[in-house]
Short mmCIF file of C-alpha atoms in Angstrom, two decimals:
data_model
loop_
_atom_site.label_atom_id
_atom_site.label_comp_id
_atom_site.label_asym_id
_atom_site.label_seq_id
_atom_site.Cartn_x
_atom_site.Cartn_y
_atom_site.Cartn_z
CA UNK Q 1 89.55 143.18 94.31
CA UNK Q 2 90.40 143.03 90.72
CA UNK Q 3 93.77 141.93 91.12
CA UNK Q 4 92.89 139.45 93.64
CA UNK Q 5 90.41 138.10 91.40
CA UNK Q 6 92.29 138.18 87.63
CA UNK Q 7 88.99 140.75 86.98
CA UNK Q 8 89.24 143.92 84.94
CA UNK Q 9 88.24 146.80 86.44
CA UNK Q 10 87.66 151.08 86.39
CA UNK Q 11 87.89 153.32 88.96
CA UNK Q 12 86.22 156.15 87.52
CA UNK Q 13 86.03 158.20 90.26
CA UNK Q 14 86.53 157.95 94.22
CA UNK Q 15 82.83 156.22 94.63
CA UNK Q 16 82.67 155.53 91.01
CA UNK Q 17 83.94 152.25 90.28
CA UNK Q 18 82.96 148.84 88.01
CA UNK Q 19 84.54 145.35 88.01
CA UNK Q 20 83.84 142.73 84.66
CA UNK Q 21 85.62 139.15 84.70
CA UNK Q 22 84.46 139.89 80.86
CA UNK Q 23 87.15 142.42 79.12
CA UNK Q 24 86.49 146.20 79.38
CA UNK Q 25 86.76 147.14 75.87
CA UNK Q 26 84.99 151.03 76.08
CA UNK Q 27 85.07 153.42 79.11
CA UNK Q 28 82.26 155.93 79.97
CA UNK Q 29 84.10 158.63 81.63
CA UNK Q 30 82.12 160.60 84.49
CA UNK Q 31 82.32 164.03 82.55
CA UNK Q 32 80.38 164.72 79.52
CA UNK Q 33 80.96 166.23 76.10
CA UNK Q 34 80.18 169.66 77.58
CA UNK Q 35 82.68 169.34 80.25
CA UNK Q 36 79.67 168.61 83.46
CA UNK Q 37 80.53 165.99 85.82
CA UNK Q 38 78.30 163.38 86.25
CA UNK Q 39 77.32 160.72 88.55
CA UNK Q 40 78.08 158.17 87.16
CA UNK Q 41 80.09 156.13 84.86
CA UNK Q 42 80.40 153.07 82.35
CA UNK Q 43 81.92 150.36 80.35
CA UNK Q 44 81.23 148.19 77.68
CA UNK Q 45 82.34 144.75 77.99
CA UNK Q 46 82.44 141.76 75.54
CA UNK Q 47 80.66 138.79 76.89
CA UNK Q 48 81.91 135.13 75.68
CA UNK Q 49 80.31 134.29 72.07
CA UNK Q 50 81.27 137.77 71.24
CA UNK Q 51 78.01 139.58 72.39
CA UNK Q 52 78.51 142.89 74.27
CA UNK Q 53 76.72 145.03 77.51
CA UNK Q 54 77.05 148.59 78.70
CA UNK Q 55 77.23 148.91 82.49
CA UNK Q 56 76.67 151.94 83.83
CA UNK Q 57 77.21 152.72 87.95
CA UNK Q 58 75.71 155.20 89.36
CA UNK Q 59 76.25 156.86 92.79
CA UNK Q 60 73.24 159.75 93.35
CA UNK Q 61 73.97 162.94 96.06
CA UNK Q 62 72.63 161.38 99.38
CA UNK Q 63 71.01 164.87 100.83
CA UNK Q 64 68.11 165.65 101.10
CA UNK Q 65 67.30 162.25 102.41
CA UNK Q 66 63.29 161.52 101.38
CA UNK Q 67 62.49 159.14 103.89
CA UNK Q 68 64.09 161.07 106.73
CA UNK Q 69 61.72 164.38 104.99
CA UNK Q 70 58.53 161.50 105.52
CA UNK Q 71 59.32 159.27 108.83
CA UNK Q 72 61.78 161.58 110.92
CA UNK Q 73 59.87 165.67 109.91
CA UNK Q 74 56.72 164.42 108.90
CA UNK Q 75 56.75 166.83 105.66
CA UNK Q 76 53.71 166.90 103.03
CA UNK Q 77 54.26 165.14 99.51
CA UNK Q 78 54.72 168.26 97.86
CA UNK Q 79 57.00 169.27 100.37
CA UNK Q 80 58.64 165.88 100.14
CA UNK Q 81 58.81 165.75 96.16
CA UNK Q 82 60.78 169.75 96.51
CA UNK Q 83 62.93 168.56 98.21
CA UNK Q 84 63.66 165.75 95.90
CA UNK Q 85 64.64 168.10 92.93
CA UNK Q 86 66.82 170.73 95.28
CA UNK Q 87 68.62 167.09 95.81
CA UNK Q 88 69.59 166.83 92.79
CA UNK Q 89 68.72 163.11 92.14
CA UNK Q 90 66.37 163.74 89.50
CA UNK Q 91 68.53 165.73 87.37
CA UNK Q 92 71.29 163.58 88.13
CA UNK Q 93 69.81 160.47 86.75
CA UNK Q 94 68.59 162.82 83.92
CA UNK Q 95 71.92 163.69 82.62
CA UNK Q 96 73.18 159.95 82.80
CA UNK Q 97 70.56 158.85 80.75
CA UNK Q 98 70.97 161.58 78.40
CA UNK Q 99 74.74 160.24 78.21
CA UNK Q 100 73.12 156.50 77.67
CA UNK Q 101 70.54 158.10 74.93
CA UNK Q 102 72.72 156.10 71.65
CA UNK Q 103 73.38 153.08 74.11
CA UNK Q 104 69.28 152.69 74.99
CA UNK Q 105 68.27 153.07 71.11
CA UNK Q 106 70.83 150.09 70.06
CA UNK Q 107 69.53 148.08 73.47
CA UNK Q 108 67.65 145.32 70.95
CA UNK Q 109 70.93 144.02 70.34
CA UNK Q 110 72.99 145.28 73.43
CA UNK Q 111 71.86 145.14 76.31
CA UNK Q 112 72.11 148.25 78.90
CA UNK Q 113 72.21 148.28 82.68
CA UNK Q 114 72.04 150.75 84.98
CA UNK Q 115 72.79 150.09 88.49
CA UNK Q 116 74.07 151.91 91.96
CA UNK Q 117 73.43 153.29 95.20
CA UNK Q 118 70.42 156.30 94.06
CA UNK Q 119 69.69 157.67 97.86
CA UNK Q 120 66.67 157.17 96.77
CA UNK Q 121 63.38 154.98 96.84
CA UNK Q 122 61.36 153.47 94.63
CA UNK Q 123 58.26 154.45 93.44
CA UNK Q 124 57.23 150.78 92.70
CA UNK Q 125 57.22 150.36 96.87
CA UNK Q 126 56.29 153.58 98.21
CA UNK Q 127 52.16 152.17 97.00
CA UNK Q 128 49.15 152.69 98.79
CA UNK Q 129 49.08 149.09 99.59
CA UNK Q 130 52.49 149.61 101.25
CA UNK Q 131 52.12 152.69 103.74
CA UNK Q 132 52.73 151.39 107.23
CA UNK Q 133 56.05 150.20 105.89
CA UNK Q 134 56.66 153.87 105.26
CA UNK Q 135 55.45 155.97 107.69
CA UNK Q 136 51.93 156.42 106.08
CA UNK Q 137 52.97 157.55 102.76
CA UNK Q 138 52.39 157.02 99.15
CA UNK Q 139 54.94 158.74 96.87
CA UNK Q 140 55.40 158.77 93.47
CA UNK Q 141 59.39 159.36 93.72
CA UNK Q 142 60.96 160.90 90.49
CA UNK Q 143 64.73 159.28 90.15
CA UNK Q 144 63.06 155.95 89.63
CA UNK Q 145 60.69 157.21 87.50
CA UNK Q 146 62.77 158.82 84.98
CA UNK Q 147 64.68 155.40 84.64
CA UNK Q 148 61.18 153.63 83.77
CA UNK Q 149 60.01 156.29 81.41
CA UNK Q 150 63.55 155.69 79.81
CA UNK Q 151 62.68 151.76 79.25
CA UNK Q 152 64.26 150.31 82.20
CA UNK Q 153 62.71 147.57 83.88
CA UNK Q 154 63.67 147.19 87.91
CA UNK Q 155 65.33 143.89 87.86
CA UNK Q 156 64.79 143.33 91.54
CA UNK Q 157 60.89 144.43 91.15
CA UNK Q 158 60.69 141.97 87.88
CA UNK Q 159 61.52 139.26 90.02
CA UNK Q 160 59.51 139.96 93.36
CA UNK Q 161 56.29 142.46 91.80
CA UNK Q 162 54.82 142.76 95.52
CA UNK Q 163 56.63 145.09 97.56
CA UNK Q 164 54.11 144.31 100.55
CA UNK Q 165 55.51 140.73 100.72
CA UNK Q 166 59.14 141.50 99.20
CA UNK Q 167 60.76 144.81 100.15
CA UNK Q 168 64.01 143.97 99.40
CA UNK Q 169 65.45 146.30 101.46
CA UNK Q 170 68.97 147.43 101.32
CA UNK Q 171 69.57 150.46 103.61
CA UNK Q 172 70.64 149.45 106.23
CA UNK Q 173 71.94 146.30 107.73
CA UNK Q 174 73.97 148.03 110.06
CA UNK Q 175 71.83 151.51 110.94
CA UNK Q 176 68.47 150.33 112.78
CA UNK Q 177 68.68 153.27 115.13
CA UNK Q 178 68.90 156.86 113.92
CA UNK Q 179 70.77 158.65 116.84
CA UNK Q 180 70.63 161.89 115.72
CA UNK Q 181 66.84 162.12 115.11
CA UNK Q 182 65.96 160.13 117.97
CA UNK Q 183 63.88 157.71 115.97
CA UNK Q 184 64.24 154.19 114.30
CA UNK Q 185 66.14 154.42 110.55
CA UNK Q 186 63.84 154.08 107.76
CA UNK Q 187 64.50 150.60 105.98
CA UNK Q 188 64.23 151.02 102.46
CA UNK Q 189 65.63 149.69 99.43
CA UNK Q 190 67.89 152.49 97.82
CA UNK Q 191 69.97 150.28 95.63
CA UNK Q 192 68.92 149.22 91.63
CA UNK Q 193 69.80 147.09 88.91
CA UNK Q 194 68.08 148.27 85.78
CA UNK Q 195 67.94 146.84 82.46
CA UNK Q 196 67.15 147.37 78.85
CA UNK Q 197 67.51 144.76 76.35
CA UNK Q 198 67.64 141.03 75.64
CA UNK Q 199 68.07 140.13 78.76
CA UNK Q 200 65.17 138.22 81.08
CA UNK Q 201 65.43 138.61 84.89
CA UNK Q 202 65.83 134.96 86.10
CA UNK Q 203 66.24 136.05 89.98
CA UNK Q 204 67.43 139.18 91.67
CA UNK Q 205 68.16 138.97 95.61
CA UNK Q 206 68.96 141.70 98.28
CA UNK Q 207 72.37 139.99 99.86
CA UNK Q 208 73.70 140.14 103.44
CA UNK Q 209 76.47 137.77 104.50
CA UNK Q 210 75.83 137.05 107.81
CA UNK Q 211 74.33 138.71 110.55
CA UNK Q 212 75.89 142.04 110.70
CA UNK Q 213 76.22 144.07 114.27
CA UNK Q 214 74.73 147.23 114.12
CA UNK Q 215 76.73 150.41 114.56
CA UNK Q 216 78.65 151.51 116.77
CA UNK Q 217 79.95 147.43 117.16
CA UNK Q 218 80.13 146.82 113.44
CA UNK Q 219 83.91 146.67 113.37
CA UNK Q 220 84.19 143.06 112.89
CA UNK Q 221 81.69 142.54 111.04
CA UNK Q 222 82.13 140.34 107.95
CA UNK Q 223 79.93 142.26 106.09
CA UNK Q 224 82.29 145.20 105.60
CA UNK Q 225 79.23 147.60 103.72
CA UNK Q 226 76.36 149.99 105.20
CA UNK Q 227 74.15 148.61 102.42
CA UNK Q 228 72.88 145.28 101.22
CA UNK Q 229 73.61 144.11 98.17
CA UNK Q 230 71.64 143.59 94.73
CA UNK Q 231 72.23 140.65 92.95
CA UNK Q 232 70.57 140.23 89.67
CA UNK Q 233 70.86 137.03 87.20
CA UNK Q 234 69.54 137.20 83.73
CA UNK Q 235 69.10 134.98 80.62
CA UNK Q 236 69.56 136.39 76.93
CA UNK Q 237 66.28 135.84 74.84
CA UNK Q 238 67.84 137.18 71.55
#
């Protein structure tokens, strides 16, 4: 894609990757100082007028799936929010923020953003006001919630605050049915753009080109993913 397009790119890992048409000048390699891979992985990229943004991707372990713990075994919350941490997520996100920590204390002047595919939801949308879009439940989920207590504002919640009347969902386009549980799969919006910074969220859409056929007859599909995507615009203010 980035040769098609002229577009600088890096592949960090196999489902690690980020494209700029805005020159990479840092990489954020996936492994940290004390050798732990992580899940995710940035650049920094000069923007025209000479300002500069860290973009981080992140790509969170998919199992334990929450919603299938709520809407396919009907677990408890607490059983639910266990689950969460054997997962993973949480820590996940915990030890690429830790690797942002410099980048999110400088974000007055540069601007951070964290986006990616978390396999998880939101706890902005999982609200009381919100339950019979999700099987009856109300759950505070932690991944999210460690990116808000770091300062990140949900770019896609900035722009649409009711989840009741904008779910913005973006699993899945192509996976109504659940075959293996026997049950409809859970819609739910899985996929973030988060920001720190100067920036002001002008619009942020969930994206689908056309109308995608579900599996097993999604081979032609123009839309080639399993997810929606996010697309954020934003406006410096400083």
């Amino acid at each position: 894609m980035a040769a098609e397009l002229g577009w600088h790119h890096y592949q960090a890992s196999y489902s690690l990757g980020l494209i700029s048409r805005h020159p990479i000048i840092a990489k954020y390699a996936p492994v940290n100082a004390a050798g732990k891979t992580l899940s995710g992985a940035g650049i920094r990229i000069r923007l025209p007028g000479g300002r500069e943004a860290v973009v981080w991707s992140a790509h969170l372990n998919y199992t334990p799936y929450g919603p299938y713990d709520a809407c396919h075994a009907g677990m408890t919350n607490e059983q639910i929010l266990r689950r969460e941490e054997e997962s993973q997520r949480p820590q996940e996100i915990r030890d690429i923020l830790a690797e942002l920590r410099d980048e999110l204390a400088e974000s007055g002047r540069t601007p951070v953003i964290l986006a990616g595919d978390f396999n998880s939801p939101s706890h902005l949308d999982w609200t009381r006001a919100t339950r019979k879009s999700h099987c009856g439940y109300a759950l505070d989920w932690p991944t999210t919630r460690e990116v808000a207590k770091a300062g990140l504002t949900d770019s896609y919640r900035a722009a649409h605050p009711d989840p009741a009347r904008a779910p913005g969902n973006t699993w899945s386009p192509v996976y109504p049915w659940n075959d293996q549980a026997g049950k409809a799969e859970p819609q739910d919006r899985i996929d973030f753009i988060h920001v720190k910074g100067p920036l002001q969220v002008l619009d942020s859409r969930a994206v689908v080109v056309g109308t995608p056929k579900p599996v097993p007859n999604h081979r032609d599909n123009e839309w080639t993913s399993d997810h929606a995507a996010v697309v954020s615009t934003f406006r410096f203010t400083a």
